[in-house]
Amino acid sequence: MRKKIVAGNWKMNLDIHQGETLVQDLLKKDIVINDAIEVILFPSFIHLSTLIDLLQESEIKIGAQNNHPMESGAFTGEVSATMLASLNVNFCLVGHSERRTYNHENHEVLSKKLDALYHAGIRPIYCLGEHLEHRENGSHFELIKQQLSVLFEKSNAQVENTVVAYEPVWAIGTGKTASSAQAQEMHAYIRSLLQDKFGNEIAQNTSLLYGGSCNPKNAKELFSQKDVDGGLIGGASLNAEDFAYIISAID
Ligand code: PEP
């Protein structure tokens, strides 16, 4: 059975004091996390260690926002998957549209980053999504297939350990959310591609998250869709009240 997941991508926000306060505020909320649900926070690298300690008694997990494709070496300022694993980081984002755009991360780099994570035993959340122009000219399904094809090179065991997040770029940080019908349609398509490539069992067991201006008002409707298994939340994850409410929208 695939898990429901609510993940909070803090991006380059919050200093360590603000990060600790947000986690403490979340811990005060009555958040119920059972075996069928994962709640994961993705803070900056420099907060990982402190927040992992702070969450030791909690079911909330910590993930990283990025990893370098190489295991070690002369790559000043970078952090490897092996280093993240040594902190007991369980998840890592790969392919977020901001990194595809600002850091020019392409198919080849993303594939290597995935391999480094699999090797280190960290579960990737592989993000993909179309720009507005693709949706407007009708090429969005083709684009998503192209982006998803990075996973087609991976083994069944690796894909089983991967979460996919569909994040239409036109909805990220814009306040413009995909309709629940648009999200469901794309998630069903992604699941069908996984089924064609890896079979029904893997397709049915893969959690598919929606991301893009998900908030307390629209979370329930989005999460009620058959193939939407939760969300990757940016802006709304920076507010304990809103994030706790979004978690409660998962059932
Ligand atoms: C994101 O960056 O992954 C995201 C979904 O951001 P937001 O919720 O702010 O649109």
mmCIF file with all atom_site columns, N, CA and C in Angstrom, residues 45 72 76 123 140 190 209 212 238:
data_model
loop_
_atom_site.group_PDB
_atom_site.id
_atom_site.type_symbol
_atom_site.label_atom_id
_atom_site.label_alt_id
_atom_site.label_comp_id
_atom_site.label_asym_id
_atom_site.label_entity_id
_atom_site.label_seq_id
_atom_site.pdbx_PDB_ins_code
_atom_site.Cartn_x
_atom_site.Cartn_y
_atom_site.Cartn_z
_atom_site.occupancy
_atom_site.B_iso_or_equiv
_atom_site.pdbx_formal_charge
_atom_site.auth_seq_id
_atom_site.auth_comp_id
_atom_site.auth_asym_id
_atom_site.auth_atom_id
_atom_site.pdbx_PDB_model_num
ATOM 1  N N  . PHE A 1 45  ? 20.269 22.918 4.429   1.00 0.00 ? 45  PHE A N  1
ATOM 2  C CA . PHE A 1 45  ? 21.297 21.977 4.915   1.00 0.00 ? 45  PHE A CA 1
ATOM 3  C C  . PHE A 1 45  ? 21.753 22.312 6.334   1.00 0.00 ? 45  PHE A C  1
ATOM 4  N N  . SER A 1 72  ? 32.212 12.330 -2.938  1.00 0.00 ? 72  SER A N  1
ATOM 5  C CA . SER A 1 72  ? 33.132 13.199 -2.194  1.00 0.00 ? 72  SER A CA 1
ATOM 6  C C  . SER A 1 72  ? 34.086 13.831 -3.202  1.00 0.00 ? 72  SER A C  1
ATOM 7  N N  . THR A 1 76  ? 33.729 22.408 -3.847  1.00 0.00 ? 76  THR A N  1
ATOM 8  C CA . THR A 1 76  ? 33.554 23.385 -2.778  1.00 0.00 ? 76  THR A CA 1
ATOM 9  C C  . THR A 1 76  ? 32.105 23.844 -2.642  1.00 0.00 ? 76  THR A C  1
ATOM 10 N N  . ARG A 1 123 ? 15.720 8.124  0.157   1.00 0.00 ? 123 ARG A N  1
ATOM 11 C CA . ARG A 1 123 ? 14.611 8.067  -0.805  1.00 0.00 ? 123 ARG A CA 1
ATOM 12 C C  . ARG A 1 123 ? 14.440 9.419  -1.518  1.00 0.00 ? 123 ARG A C  1
ATOM 13 N N  . HIS A 1 140 ? 1.999  19.388 -22.514 1.00 0.00 ? 140 HIS A N  1
ATOM 14 C CA . HIS A 1 140 ? 2.333  19.089 -21.105 1.00 0.00 ? 140 HIS A CA 1
ATOM 15 C C  . HIS A 1 140 ? 2.476  17.596 -20.832 1.00 0.00 ? 140 HIS A C  1
ATOM 16 N N  . ILE A 1 190 ? 0.798  9.858  -14.963 1.00 0.00 ? 190 ILE A N  1
ATOM 17 C CA . ILE A 1 190 ? 2.119  9.452  -14.437 1.00 0.00 ? 190 ILE A CA 1
ATOM 18 C C  . ILE A 1 190 ? 2.050  7.994  -13.962 1.00 0.00 ? 190 ILE A C  1
ATOM 19 N N  . LEU A 1 209 ? 2.748  12.935 -5.306  1.00 0.00 ? 209 LEU A N  1
ATOM 20 C CA . LEU A 1 209 ? 2.358  14.150 -4.578  1.00 0.00 ? 209 LEU A CA 1
ATOM 21 C C  . LEU A 1 209 ? 2.045  15.278 -5.545  1.00 0.00 ? 209 LEU A C  1
ATOM 22 N N  . GLY A 1 212 ? 2.211  22.980 -5.644  1.00 0.00 ? 212 GLY A N  1
ATOM 23 C CA . GLY A 1 212 ? 1.932  24.222 -6.386  1.00 0.00 ? 212 GLY A CA 1
ATOM 24 C C  . GLY A 1 212 ? 0.797  24.966 -5.732  1.00 0.00 ? 212 GLY A C  1
ATOM 25 N N  . LEU A 1 238 ? 5.617  27.120 5.842   1.00 0.00 ? 238 LEU A N  1
ATOM 26 C CA . LEU A 1 238 ? 6.376  28.027 6.720   1.00 0.00 ? 238 LEU A CA 1
ATOM 27 C C  . LEU A 1 238 ? 5.520  28.545 7.864   1.00 0.00 ? 238 LEU A C  1
#
